[in-house]
XYZ file of N, CA and C in Angstrom:
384
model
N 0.838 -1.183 0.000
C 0.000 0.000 0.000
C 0.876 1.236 0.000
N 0.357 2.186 -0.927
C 1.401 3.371 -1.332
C 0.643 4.579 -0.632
N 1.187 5.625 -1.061
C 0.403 6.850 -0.506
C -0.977 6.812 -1.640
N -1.920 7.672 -1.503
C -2.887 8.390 -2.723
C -2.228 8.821 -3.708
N -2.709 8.306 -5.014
C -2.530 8.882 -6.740
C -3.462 9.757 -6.928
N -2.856 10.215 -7.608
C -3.891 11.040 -8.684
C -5.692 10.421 -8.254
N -5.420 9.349 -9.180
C -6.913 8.974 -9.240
C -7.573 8.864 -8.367
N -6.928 8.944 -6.876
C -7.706 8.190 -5.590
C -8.282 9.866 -5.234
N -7.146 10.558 -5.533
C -7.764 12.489 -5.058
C -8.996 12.569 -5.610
N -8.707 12.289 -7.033
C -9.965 12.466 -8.436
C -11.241 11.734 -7.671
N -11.251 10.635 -7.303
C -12.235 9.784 -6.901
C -13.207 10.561 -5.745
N -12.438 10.763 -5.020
C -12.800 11.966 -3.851
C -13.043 13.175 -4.230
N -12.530 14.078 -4.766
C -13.172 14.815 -5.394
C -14.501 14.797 -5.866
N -14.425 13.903 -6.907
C -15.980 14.358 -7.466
C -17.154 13.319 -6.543
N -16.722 12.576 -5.542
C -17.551 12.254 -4.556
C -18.126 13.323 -4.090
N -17.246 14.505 -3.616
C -17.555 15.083 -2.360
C -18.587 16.073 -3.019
N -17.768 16.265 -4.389
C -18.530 17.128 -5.594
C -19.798 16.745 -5.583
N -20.483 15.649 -5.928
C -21.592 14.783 -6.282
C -22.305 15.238 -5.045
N -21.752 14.665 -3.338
C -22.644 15.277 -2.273
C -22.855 16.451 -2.512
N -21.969 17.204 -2.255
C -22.857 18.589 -1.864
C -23.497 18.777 -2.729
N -23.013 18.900 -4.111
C -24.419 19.311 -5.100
C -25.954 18.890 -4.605
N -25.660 17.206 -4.439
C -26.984 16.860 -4.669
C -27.770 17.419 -3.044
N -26.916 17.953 -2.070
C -27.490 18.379 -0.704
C -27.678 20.353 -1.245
N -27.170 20.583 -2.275
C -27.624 22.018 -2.826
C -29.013 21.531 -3.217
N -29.319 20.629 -4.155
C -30.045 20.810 -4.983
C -31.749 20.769 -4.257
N -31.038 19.465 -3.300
C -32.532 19.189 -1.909
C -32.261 20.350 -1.349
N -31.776 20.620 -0.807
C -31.894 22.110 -0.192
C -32.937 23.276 -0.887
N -32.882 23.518 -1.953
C -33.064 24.509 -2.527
C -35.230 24.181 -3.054
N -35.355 22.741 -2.641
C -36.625 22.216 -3.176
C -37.489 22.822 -1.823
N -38.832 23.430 -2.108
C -39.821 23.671 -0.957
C -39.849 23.129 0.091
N -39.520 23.511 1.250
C -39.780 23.188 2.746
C -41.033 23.516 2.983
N -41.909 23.024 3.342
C -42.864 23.685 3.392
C -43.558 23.852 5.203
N -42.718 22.781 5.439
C -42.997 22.908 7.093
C -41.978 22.180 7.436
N -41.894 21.864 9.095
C -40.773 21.153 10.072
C -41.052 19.532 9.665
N -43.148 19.138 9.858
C -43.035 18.004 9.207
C -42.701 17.879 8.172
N -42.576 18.498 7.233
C -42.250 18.212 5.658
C -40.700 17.562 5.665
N -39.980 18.622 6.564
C -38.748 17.958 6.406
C -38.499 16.797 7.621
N -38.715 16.747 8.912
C -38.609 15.130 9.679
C -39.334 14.243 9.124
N -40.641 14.369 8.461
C -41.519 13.289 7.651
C -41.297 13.203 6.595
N -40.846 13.735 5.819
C -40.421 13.788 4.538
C -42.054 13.470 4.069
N -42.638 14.786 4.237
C -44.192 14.953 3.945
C -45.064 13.906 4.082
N -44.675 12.514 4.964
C -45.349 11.845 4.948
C -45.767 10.851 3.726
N -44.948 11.071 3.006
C -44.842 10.197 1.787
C -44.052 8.949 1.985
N -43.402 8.502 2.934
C -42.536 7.112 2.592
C -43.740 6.303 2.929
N -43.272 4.864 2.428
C -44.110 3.507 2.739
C -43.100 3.089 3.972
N -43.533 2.147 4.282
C -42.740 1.347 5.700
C -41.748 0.541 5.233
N -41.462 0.253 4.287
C -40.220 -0.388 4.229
C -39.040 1.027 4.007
N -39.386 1.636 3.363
C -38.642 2.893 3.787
C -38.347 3.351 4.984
N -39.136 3.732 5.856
C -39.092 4.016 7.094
C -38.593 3.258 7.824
N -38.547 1.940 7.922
C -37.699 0.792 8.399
C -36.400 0.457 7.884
N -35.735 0.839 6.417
C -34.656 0.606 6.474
C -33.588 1.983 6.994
N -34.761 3.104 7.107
C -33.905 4.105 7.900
C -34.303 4.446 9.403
N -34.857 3.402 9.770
C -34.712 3.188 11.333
C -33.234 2.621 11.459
N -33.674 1.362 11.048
C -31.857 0.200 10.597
C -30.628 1.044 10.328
N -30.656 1.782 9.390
C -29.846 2.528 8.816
C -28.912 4.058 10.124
N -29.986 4.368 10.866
C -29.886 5.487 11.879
C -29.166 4.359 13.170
N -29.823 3.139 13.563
C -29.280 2.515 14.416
C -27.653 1.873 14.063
N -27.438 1.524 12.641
C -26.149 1.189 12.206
C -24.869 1.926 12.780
N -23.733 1.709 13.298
C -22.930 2.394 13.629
C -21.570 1.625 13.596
N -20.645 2.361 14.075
C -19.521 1.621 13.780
C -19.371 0.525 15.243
N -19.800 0.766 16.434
C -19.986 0.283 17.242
C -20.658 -1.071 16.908
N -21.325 -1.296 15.487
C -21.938 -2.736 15.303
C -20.539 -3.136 14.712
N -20.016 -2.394 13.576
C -19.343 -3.110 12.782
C -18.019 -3.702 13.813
N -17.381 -2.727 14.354
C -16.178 -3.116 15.266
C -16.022 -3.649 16.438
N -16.797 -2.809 17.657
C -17.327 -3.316 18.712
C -18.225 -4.445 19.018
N -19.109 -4.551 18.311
C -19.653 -5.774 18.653
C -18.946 -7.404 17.773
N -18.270 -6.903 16.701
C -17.706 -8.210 16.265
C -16.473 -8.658 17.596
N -15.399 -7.576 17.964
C -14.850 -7.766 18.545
C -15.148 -8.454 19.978
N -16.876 -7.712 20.664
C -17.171 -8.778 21.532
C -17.469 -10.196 21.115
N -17.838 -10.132 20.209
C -18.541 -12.048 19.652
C -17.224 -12.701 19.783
N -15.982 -12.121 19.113
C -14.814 -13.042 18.994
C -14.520 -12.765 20.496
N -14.447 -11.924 21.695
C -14.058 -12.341 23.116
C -14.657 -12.713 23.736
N -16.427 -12.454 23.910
C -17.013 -13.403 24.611
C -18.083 -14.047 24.409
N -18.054 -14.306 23.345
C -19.013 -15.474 22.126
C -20.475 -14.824 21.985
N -21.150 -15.535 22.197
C -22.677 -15.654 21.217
C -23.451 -14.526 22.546
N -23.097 -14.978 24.003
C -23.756 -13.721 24.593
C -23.686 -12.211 24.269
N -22.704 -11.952 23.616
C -22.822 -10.451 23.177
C -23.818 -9.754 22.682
N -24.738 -11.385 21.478
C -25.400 -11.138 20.834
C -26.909 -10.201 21.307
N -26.688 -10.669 23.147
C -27.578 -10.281 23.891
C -27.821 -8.994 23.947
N -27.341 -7.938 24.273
C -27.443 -6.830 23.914
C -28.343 -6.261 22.807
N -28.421 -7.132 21.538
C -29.373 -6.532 20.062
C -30.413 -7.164 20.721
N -30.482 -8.650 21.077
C -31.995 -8.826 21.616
C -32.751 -8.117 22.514
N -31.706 -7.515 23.183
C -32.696 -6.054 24.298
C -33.291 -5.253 23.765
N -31.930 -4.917 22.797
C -32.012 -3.704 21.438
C -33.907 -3.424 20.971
N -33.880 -5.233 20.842
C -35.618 -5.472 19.870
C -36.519 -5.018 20.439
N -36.431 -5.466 22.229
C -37.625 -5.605 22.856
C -37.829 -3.872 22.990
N -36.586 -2.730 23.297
C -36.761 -1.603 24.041
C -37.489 -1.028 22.314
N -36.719 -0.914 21.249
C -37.787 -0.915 20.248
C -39.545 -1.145 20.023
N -39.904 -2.405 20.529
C -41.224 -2.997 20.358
C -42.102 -1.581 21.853
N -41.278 -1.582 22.622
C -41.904 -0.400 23.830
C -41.621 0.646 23.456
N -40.761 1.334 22.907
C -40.648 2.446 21.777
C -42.235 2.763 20.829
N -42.271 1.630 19.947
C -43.481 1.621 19.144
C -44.706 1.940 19.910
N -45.108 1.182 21.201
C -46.257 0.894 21.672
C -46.733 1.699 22.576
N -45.532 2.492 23.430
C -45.590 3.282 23.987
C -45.400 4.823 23.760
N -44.126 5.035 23.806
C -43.747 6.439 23.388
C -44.487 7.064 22.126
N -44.179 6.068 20.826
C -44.499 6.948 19.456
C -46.120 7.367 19.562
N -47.225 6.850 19.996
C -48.704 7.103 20.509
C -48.482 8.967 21.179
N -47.204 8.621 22.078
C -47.690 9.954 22.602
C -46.898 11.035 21.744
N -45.852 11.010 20.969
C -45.831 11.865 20.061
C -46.425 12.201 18.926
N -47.248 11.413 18.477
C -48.462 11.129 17.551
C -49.473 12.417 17.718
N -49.960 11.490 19.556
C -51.013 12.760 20.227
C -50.420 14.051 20.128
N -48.982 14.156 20.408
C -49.056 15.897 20.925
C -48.290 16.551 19.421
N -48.378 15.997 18.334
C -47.967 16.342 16.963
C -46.366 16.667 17.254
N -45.807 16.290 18.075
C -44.325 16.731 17.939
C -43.423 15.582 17.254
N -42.357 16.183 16.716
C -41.181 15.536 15.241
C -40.306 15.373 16.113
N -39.971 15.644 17.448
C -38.373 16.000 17.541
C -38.943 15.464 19.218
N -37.721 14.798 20.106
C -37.663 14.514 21.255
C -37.470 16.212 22.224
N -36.752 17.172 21.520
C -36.327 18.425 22.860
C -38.075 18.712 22.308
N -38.493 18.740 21.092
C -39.859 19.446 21.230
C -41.372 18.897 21.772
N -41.090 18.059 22.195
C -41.875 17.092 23.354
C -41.874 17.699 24.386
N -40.489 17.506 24.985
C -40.012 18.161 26.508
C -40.298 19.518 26.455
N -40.320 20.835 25.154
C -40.748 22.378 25.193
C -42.426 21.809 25.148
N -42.973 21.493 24.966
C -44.467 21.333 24.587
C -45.271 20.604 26.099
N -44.362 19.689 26.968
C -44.706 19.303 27.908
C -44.167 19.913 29.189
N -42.721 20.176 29.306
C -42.293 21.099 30.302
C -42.101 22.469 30.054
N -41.788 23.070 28.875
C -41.549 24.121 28.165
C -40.267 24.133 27.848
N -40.105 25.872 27.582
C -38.716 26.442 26.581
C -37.466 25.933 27.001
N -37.315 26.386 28.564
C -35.971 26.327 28.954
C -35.997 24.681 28.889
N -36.921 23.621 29.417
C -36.476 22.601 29.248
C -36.118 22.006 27.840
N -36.682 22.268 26.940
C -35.994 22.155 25.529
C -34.496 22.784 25.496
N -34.399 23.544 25.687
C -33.221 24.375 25.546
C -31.695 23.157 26.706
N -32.313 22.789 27.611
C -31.473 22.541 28.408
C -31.163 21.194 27.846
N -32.198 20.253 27.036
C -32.192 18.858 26.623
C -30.909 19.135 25.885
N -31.385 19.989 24.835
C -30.589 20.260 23.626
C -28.637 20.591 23.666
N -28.747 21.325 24.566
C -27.306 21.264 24.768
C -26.744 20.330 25.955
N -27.327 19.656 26.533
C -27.171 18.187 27.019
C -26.676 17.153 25.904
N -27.935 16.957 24.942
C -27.671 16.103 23.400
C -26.477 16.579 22.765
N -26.051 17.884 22.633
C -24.576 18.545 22.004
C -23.671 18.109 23.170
């Protein structure tokens, strides 16, 4: 393995080129509200919405960390994703109902809508 060529810069380049454009181009399309953009207007089907549940939960912590536990302390590691499922299934059944009811997109805007401002405010740079 050598340093980067030419082509590997080039490659990157017009990657990075390709993102931002295409994050100009969504950018620049009608927002028309807060749901428009966390719901993406309410237009996906559920397999959409499910592979970017999957997709948001993915991390490098699966790819590295958890292989590395399986190879040190075998198949129990696996335990952890099976919790993963169940706190999910109480996620669904519980929580999402009550953000449903009180029309809020966002977890700090729950906490402003149920405790108010400053408690949003305080979630938020907690989460940062």
């Amino acid at each position: 393995m050598g340093a980067l060529g030419t082509l590997d810069f080039s490659i990157i380049a017009v990657y990075l080129a390709g993102t931002i454009a295409l994050g100009i181009y969504f950018a620049r399309r009608k927002q028309t509200s807060p749901e428009g953009y966390f719901l993406a207007g309410r237009d996906l089907t559920w397999p959409f919405i499910g592979l970017s549940l999957f997709a948001t939960n993915i991390s490098t912590e699966h790819f590295v960390g958890l292989a590395a536990d399986g190879h040190r302390l075998g198949l129990v590691a696996g335990g952890w994703e099976w919790m993963a499922s169940l706190c999910l299934i109480m996620l669904a059944c519980v929580f999402a109902p009550q953000y449903l009811r009180h029309k809020v997109f966002t977890i700090p805007e729950f906490f402003e809508k149920r405790y108010g401002s400053a408690m949003r405010m305080s979630l938020t740079v907690y989460f940062l």
